[in-house]
Tab-separated table of C-alpha atoms in Angstrom:
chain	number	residue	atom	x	y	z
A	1	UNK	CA	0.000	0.000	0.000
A	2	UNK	CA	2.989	2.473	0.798
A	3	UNK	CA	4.686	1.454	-2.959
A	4	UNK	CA	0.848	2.443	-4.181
A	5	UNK	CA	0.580	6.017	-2.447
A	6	UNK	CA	4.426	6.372	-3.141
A	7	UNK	CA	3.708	5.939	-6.593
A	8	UNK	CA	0.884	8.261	-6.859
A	9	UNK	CA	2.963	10.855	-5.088
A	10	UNK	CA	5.648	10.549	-7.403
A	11	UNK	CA	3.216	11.071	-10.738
A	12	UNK	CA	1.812	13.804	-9.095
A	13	UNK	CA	4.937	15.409	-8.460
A	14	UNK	CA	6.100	14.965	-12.524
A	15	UNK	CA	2.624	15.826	-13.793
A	16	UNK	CA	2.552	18.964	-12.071
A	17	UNK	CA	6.752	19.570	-12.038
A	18	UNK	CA	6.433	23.008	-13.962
A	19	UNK	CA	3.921	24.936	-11.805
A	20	UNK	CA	6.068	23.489	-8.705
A	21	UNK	CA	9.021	24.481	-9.433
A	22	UNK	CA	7.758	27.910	-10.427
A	23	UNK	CA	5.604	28.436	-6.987
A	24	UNK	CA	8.811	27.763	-5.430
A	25	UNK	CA	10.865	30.157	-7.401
A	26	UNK	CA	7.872	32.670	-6.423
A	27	UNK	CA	8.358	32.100	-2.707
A	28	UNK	CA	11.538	32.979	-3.060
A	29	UNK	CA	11.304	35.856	-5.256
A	30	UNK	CA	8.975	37.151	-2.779
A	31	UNK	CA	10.893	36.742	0.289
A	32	UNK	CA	14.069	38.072	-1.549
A	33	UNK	CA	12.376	41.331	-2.689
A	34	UNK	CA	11.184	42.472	0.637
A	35	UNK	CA	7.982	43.507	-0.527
A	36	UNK	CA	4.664	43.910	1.582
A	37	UNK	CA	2.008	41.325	1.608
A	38	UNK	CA	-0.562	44.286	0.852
A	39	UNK	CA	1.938	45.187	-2.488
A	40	UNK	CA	2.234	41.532	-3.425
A	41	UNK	CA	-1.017	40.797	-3.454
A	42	UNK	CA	-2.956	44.090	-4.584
A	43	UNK	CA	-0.486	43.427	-7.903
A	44	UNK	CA	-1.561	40.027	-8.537
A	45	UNK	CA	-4.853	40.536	-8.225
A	46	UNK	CA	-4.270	43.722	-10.786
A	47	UNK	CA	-2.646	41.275	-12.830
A	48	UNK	CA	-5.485	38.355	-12.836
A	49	UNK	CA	-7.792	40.786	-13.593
A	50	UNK	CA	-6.039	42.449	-16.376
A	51	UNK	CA	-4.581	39.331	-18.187
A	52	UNK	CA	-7.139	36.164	-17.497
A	53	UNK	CA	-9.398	36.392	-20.724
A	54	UNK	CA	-6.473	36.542	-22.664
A	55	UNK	CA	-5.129	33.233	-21.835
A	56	UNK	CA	-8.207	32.355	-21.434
A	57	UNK	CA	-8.760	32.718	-25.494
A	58	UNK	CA	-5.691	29.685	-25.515
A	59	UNK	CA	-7.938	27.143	-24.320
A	60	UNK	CA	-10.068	26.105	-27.289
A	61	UNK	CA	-7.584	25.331	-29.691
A	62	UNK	CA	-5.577	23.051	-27.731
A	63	UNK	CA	-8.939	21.179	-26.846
A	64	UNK	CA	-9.374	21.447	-30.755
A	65	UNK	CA	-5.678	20.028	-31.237
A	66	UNK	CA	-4.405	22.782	-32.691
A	67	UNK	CA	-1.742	23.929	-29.662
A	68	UNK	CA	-1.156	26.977	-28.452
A	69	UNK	CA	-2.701	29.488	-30.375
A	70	UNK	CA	0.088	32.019	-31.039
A	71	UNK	CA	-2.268	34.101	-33.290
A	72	UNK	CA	-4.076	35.659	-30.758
A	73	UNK	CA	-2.066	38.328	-31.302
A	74	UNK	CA	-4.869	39.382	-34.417
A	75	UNK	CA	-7.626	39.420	-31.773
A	76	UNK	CA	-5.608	41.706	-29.631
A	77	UNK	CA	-5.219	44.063	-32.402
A	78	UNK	CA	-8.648	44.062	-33.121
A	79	UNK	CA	-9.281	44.941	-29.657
A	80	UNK	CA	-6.540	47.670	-30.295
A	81	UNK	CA	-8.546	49.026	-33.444
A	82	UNK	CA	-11.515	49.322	-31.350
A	83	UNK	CA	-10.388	51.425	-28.532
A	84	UNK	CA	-8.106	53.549	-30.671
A	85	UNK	CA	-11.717	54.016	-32.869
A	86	UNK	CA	-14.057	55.542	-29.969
A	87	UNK	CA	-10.855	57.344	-28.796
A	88	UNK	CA	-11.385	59.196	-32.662
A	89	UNK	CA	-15.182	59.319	-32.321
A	90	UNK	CA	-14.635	60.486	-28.447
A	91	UNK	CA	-17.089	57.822	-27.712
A	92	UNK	CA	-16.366	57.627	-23.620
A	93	UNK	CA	-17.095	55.467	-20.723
A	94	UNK	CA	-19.008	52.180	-20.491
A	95	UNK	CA	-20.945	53.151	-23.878
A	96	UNK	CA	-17.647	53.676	-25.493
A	97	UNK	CA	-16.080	50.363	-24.546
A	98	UNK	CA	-19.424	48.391	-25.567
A	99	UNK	CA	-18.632	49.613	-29.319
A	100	UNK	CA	-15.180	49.153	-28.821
A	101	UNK	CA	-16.018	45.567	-28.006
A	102	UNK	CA	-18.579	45.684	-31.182
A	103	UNK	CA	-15.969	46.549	-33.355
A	104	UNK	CA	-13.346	44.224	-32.412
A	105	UNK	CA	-15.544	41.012	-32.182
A	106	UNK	CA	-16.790	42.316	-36.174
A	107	UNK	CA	-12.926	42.456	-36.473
A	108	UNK	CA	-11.851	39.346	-34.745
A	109	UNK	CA	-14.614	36.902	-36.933
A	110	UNK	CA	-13.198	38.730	-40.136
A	111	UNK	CA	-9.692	37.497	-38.798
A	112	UNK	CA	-9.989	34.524	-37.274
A	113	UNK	CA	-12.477	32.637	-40.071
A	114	UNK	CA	-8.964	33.465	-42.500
A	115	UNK	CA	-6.349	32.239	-39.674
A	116	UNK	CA	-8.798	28.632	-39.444
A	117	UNK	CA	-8.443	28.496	-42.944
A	118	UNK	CA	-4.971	29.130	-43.138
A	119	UNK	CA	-4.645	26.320	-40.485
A	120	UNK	CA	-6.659	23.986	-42.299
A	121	UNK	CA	-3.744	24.177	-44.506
A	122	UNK	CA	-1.410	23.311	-42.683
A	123	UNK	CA	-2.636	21.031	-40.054
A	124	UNK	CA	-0.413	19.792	-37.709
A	125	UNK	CA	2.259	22.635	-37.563
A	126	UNK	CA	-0.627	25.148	-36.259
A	127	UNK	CA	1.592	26.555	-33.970
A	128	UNK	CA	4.554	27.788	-36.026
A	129	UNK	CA	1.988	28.863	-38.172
A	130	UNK	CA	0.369	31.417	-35.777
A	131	UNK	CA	3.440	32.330	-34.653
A	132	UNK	CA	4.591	33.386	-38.562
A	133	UNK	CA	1.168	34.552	-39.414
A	134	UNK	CA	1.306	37.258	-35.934
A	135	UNK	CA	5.129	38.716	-37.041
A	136	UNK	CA	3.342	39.198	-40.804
A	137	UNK	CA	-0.227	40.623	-38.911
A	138	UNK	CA	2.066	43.194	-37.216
A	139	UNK	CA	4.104	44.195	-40.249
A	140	UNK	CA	0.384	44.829	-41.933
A	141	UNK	CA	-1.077	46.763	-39.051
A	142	UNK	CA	2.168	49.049	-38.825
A	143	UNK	CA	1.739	49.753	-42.555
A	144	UNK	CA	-2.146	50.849	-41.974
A	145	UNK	CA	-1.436	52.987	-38.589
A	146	UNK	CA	2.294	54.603	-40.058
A	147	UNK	CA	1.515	55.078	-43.612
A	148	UNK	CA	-2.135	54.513	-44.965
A	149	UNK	CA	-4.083	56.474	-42.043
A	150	UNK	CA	-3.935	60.111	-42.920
A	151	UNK	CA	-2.953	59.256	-46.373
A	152	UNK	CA	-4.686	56.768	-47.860
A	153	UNK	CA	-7.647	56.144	-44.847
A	154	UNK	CA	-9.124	59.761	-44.273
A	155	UNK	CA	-8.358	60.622	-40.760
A	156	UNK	CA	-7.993	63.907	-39.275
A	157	UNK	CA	-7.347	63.683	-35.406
A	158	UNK	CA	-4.419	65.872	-33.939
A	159	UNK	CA	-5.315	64.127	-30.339
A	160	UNK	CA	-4.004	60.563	-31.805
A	161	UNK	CA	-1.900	61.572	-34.719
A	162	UNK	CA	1.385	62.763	-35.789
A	163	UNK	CA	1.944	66.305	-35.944
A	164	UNK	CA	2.625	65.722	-40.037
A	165	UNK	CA	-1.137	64.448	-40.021
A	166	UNK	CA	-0.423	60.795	-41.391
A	167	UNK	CA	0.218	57.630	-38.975
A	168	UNK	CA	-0.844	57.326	-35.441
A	169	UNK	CA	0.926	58.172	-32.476
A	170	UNK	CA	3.063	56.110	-30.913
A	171	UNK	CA	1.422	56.038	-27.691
A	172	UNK	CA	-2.664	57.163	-27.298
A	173	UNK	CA	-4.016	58.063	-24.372
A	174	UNK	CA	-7.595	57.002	-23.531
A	175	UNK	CA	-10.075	59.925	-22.312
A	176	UNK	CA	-10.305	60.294	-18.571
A	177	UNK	CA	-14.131	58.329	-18.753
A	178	UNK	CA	-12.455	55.546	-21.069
A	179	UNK	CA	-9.217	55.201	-18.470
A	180	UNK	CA	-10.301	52.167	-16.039
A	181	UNK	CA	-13.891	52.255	-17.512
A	182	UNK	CA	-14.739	48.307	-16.767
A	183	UNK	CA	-12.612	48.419	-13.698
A	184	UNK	CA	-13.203	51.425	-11.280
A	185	UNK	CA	-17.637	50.717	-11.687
A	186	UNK	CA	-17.484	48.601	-8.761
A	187	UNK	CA	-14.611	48.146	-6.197
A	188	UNK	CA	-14.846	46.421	-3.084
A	189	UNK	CA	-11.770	44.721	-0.722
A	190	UNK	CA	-11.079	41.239	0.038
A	191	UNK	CA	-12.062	41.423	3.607
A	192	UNK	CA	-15.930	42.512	2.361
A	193	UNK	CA	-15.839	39.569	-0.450
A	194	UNK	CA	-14.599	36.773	1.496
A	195	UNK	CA	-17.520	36.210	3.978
A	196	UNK	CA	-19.990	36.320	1.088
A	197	UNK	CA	-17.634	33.707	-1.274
A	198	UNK	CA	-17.193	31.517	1.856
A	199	UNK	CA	-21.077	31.107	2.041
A	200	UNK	CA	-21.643	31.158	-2.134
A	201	UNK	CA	-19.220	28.476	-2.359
A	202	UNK	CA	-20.491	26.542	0.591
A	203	UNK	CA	-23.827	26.691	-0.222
A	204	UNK	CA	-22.918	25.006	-4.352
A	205	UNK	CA	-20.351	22.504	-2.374
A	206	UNK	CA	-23.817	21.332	-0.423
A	207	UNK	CA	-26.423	21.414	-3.061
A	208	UNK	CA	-23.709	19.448	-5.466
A	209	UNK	CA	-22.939	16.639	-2.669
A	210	UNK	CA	-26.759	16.348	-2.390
A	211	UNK	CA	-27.365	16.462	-6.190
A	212	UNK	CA	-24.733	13.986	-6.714
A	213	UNK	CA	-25.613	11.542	-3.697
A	214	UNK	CA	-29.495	11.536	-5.137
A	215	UNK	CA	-28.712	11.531	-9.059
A	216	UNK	CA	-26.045	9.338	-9.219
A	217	UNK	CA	-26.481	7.496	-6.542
A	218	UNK	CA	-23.369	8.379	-4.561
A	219	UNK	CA	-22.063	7.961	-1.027
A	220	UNK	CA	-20.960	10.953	0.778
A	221	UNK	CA	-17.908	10.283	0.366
A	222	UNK	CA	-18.026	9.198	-3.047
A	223	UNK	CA	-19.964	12.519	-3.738
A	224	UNK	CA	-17.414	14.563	-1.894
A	225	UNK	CA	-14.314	13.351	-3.683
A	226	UNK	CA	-16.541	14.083	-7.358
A	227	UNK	CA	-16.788	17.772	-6.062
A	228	UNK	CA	-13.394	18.115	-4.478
A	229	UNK	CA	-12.469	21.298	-6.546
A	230	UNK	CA	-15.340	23.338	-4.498
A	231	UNK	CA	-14.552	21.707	-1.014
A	232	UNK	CA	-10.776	22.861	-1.751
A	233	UNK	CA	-11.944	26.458	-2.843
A	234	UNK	CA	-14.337	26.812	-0.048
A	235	UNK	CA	-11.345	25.537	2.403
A	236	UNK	CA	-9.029	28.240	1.587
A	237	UNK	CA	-12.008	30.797	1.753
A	238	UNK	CA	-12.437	29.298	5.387
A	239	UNK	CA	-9.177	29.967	6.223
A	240	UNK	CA	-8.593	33.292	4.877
A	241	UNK	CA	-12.223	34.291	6.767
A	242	UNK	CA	-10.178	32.743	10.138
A	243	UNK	CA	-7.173	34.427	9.719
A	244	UNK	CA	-9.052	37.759	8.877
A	245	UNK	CA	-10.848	37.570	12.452
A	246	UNK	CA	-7.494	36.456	14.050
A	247	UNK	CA	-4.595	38.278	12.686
A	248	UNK	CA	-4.617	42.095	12.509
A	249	UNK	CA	-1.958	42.220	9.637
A	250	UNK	CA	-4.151	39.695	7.221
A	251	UNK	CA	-7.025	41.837	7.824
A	252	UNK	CA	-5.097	45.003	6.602
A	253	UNK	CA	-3.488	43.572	3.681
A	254	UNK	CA	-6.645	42.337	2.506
A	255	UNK	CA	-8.597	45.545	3.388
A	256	UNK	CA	-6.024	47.376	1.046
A	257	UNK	CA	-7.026	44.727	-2.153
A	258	UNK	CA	-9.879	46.277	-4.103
A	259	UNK	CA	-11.221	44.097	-6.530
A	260	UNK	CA	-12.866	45.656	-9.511
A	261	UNK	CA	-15.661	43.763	-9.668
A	262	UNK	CA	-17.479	44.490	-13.375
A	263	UNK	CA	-13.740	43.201	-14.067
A	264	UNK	CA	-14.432	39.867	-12.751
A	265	UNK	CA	-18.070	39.502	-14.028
A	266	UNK	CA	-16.696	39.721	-17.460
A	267	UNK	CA	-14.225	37.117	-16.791
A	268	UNK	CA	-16.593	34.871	-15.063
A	269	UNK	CA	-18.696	35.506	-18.058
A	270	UNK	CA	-15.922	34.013	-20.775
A	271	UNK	CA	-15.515	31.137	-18.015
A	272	UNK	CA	-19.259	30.207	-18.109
A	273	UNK	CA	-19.209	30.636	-22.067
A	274	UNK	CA	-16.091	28.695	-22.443
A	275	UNK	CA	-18.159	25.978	-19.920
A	276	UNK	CA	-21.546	26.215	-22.285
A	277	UNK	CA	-19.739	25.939	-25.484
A	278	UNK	CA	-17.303	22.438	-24.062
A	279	UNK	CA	-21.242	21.280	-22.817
A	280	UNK	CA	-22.475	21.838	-26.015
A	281	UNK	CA	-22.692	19.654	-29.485
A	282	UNK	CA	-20.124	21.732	-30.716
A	283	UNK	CA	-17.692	21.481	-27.886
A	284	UNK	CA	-18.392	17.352	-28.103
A	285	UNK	CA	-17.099	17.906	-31.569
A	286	UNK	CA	-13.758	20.335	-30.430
A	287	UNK	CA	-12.798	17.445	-28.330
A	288	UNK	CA	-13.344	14.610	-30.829
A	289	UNK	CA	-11.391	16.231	-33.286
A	290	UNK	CA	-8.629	17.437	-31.161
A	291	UNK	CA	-8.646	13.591	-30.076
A	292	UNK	CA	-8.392	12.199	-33.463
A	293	UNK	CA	-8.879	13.716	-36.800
A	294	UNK	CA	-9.524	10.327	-38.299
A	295	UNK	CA	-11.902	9.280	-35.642
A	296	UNK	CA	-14.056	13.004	-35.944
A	297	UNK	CA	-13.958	12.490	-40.111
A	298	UNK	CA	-15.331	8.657	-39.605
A	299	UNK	CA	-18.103	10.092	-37.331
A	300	UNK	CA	-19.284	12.587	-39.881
A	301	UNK	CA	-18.093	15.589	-38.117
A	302	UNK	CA	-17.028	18.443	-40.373
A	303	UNK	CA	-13.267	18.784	-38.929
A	304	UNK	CA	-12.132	21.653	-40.984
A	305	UNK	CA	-15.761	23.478	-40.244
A	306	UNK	CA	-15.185	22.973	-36.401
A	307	UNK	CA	-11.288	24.306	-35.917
A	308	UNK	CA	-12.350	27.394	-37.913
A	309	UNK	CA	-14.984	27.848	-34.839
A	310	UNK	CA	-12.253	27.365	-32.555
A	311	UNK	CA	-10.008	29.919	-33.885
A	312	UNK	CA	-12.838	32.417	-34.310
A	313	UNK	CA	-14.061	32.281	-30.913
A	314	UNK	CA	-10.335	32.396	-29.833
A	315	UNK	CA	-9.486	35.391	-31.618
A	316	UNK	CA	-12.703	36.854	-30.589
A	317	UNK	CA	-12.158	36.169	-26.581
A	318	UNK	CA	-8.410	37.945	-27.278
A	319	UNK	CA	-10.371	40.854	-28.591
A	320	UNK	CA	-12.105	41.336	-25.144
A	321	UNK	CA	-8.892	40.350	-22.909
A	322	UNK	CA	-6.906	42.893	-24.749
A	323	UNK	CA	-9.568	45.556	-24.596
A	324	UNK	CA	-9.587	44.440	-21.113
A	325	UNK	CA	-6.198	44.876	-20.565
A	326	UNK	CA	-5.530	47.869	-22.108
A	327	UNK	CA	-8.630	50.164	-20.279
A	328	UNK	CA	-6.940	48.916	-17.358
A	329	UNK	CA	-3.442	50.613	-18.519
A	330	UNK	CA	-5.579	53.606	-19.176
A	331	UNK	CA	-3.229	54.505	-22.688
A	332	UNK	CA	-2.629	52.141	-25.946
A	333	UNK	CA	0.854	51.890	-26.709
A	334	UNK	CA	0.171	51.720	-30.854
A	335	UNK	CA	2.639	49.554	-32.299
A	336	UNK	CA	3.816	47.612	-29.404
A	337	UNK	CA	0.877	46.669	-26.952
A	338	UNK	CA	0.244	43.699	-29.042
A	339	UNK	CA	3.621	42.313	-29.975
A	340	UNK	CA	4.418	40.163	-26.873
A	341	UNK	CA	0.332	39.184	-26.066
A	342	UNK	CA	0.591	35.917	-27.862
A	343	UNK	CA	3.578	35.258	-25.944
A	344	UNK	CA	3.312	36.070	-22.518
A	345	UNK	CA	0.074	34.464	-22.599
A	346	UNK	CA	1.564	31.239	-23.840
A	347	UNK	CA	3.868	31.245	-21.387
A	348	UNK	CA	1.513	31.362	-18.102
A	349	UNK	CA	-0.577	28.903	-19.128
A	350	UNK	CA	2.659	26.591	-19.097
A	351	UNK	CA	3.785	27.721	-16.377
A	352	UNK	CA	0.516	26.571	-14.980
A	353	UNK	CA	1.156	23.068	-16.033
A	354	UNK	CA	-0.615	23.131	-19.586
A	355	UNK	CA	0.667	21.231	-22.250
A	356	UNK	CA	0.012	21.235	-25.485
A	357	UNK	CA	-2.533	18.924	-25.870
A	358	UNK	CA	-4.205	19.727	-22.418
A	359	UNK	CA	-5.377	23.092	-20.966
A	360	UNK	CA	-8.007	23.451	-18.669
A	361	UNK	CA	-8.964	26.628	-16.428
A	362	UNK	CA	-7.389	25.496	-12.955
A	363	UNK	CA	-4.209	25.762	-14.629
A	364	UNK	CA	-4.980	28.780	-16.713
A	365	UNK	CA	-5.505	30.726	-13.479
A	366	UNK	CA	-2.555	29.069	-11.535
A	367	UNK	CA	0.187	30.073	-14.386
A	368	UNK	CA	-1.688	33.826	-14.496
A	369	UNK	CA	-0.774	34.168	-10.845
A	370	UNK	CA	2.503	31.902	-10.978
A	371	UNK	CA	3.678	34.113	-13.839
A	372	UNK	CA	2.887	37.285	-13.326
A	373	UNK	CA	4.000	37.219	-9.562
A	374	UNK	CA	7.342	36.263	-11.171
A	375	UNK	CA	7.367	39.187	-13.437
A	376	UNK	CA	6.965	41.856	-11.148
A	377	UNK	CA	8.734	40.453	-8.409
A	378	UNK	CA	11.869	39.002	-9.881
A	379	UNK	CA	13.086	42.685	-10.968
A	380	UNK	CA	12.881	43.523	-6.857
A	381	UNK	CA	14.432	40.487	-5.928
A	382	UNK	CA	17.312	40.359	-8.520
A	383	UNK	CA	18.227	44.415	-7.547
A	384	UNK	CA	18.494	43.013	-3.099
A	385	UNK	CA	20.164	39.740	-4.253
A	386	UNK	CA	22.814	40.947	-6.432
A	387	UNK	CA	22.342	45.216	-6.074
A	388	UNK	CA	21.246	44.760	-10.250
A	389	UNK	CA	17.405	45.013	-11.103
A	390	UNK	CA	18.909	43.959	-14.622
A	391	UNK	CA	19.093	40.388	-13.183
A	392	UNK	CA	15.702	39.926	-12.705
A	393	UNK	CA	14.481	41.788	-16.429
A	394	UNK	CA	16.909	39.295	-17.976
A	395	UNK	CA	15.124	36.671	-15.641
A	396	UNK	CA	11.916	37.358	-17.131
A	397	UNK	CA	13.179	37.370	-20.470
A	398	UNK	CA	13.873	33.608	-19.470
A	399	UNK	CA	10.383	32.904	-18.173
A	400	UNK	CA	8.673	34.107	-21.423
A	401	UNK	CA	10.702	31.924	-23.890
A	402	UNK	CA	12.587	29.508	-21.799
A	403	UNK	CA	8.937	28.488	-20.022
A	404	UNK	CA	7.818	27.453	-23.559
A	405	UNK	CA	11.046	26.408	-24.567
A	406	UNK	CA	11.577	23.958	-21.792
A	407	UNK	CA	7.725	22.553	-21.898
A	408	UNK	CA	7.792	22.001	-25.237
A	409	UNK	CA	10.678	19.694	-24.747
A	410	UNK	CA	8.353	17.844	-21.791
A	411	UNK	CA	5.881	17.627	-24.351
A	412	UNK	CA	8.135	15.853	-26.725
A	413	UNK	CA	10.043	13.568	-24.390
A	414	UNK	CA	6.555	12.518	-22.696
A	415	UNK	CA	5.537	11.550	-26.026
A	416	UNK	CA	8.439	9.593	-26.953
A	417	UNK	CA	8.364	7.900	-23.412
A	418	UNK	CA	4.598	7.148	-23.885
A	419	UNK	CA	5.458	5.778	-27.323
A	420	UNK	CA	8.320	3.252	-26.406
A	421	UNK	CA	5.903	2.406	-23.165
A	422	UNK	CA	3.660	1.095	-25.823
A	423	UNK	CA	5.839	-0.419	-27.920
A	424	UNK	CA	7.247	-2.210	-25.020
A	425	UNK	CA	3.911	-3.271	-23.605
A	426	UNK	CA	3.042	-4.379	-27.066
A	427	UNK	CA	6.294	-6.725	-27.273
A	428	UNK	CA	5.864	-7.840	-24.169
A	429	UNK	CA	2.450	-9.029	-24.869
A	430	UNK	CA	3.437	-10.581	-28.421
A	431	UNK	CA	6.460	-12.381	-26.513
A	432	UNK	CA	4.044	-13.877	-23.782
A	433	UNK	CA	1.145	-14.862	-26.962
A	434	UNK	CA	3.946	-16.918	-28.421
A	435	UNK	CA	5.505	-18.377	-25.236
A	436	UNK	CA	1.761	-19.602	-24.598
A	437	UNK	CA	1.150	-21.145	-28.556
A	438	UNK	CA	4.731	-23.070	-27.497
A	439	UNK	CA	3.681	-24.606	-24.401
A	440	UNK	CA	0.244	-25.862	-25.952
């Protein structure tokens, strides 16, 4: 029984290796930078908030089998398009960020129905592909916003253009009602959320055990272990409620958090969506044919129709996290604000133990925080450690490509051992068919 739990321990530990060794380089990064527990936390939950649709835009494809979808980066510039648009029409606020989001979804179909057909062409090397197909999107949309607008595209704006009247600045700044639109509706602090989340997520963790013990047919415990995510989640909630009540320093750090909560509808909203659509006949298909593209053909399922859908509605969620992201900056940086997107978002969803055949939200919201913790911290921790912030920018330069460098080779040698494992087993049981035909 101890060889049994051993094992289990030990496939744990190399199915999850990547987000553990990266929550340990965070605990050290944070103790190293001497930061507050107020600072450290207030910036992560900035950084959740401002970065969690976008990754969240990664997950269809790989369900679909197409990878990581580097070509989010066209979404993000239709988000970009958008925002710089009402900034032009001075359409402000909430009202201005609804047609922003118009715009960019109008946008982000356009794009992404031609990047699934592009990827219909070259099926199985989707995510080269994207990658290519961003570096050429950005060389177009530098040409439109440098050269074409004032020249070719009438536009006449000295707010967001060059003094010479043709190409955009290099930076925009939003109008003060567009600046934090989504995020400053609705603020309230960690210490006012918790007690209500503690009794939201006890109250689903009750009706679910009940639902599952009546439905199905369950034992308590049986029903408990099917709905272990909640109990977990509801567990921490306990114990941040406890340690508000009994530790003055907790309470203030999480009294200074303010969490913008239109922010988090909106994300909760692309998690229930991304939930509906994986519920749906369509998302039955999405996982058939990013299971087997032979299998999904056999079964009358129209493969090329259904990895379009996936890239559209991935593009189309980048639209909103970058449109997301970039109200929160309060400013557009023109020709830059979408170069990296693709990237960095790639790179915390490994870091939360994604592969690329496997996403799923637990670990889309564990490499967000994983990540970005890392990338704010490491600068702070690199400047005490060795009296050079450089250390920790060059450290972070490491955790965007190295991250996807070093899981990609994972992915590869997992494959090759899960290949040989079968080739093995299949010997072995070839070896023991003819040792049996022998002794007969």
């Amino acid at each position: 029984m101890n060889a049994i739990n051993k094992n289990v321990i030990v496939d744990a530990i190399k199915k999850n290796m990547v987000p553990i060794i990266f929550t340990i380089l965070c605990i050290l990064s944070i103790y190293y930078s001497r930061q507050p527990f107020a600072y450290i936390l207030t910036e992560t939950v900035a950084r959740i908030g401002r970065n969690a649709i976008l990754i969240l835009s990664l997950l269809l494809p790989v369900m679909c089998g197409m990878g990581l979808n580097f070509s989010i980066v066209l979404g993000a510039m239709a988000g970009e398009i958008g925002l710089i648009l009402i900034t032009h029409w001075s359409m402000d606020g909430l009202s201005g960020i609804g047609i922003s989001v118009i715009i960019a979804t109008i946008l982000s179909i356009i794009f992404g129905v031609l990047t699934g057909q592009l990827f219909n062409k070259t099926k199985g090397q989707e995510m080269i592909t994207g990658m290519i197909l961003g570096f050429f999107a950005v060389g177009v949309y530098d040409l439109i916003f440098i050269f074409m607008v004032g020249s070719i595209i009438p536009m006449k704006n000295p707010e967001i253009m060059l003094a010479e009247g043709i190409g955009l600045r290099n930076t925009i700044e939003f109008h003060e009602k567009t600046k934090y639109a989504v995020d400053k509706v609705l603020k309230l602090s960690c210490v006012t959320l918790i007690p209500y989340l503690l009794m939201g997520f006890a109250v689903v963790s009750i009706v679910l055990v009940l639902f599952k013990m009546k439905k199905y047919k369950m034992t308590f415990k049986q029903a408990m272990k099917a709905i272990w995510k909640w109990i977990v989640t509801t567990a921490i909630f306990l114990g941040l409620q406890i340690l508000t009540l009994v530790n003055i320093k907790v309470k203030f750090a999480l009294s200074m958090v303010q969490i913008p909560m239109l922010t988090v509808f909106a994300i909760v909203l692309v998690c229930c969506l991304i939930v509906f659509i994986t519920r749906t006949k369509l998302g039955q298909d999405i996982r058939t044919v990013g299971q087997n593209i032979h299998v999904a053909t056999a079964a009358a399922i129209k493969v090329d129709k259904v990895r379009i859908i996936s890239v559209v509605l991935s593009t189309v969620i980048a639209s909103w996290g970058q449109i997301i992201f970039l109200q929160n900056m309060g400013n557009v940086n023109t020709y830059n604000s979408h170069e990296q997107v693709g990237t960095y978002a790639v790179a915390a969803l490994l870091v939360g133990g994604a592969s690329i055949n496997r996403a799923t939200m637990a670990q889309v919201f564990t490499g967000t925080v994983l990540f970005h913790i890392l990338f704010f911290v490491s600068p702070l921790a690199g400047k005490n450690l060795f009296n050079d912030s450089m250390i920790g920018e060059y450290f972070r330069v490491f955790l965007c490509y190295g991250v996807i460098g070093i899981s990609l080779v994972l992915y590869a040698w997992k494959r090759v051992m899960s290949e040989r494992q079968i080739l093995e087993k299949e010997a072995e049981e070839k070896i023991n068919t003819i040792t049996a035909k022998e002794s007969v």
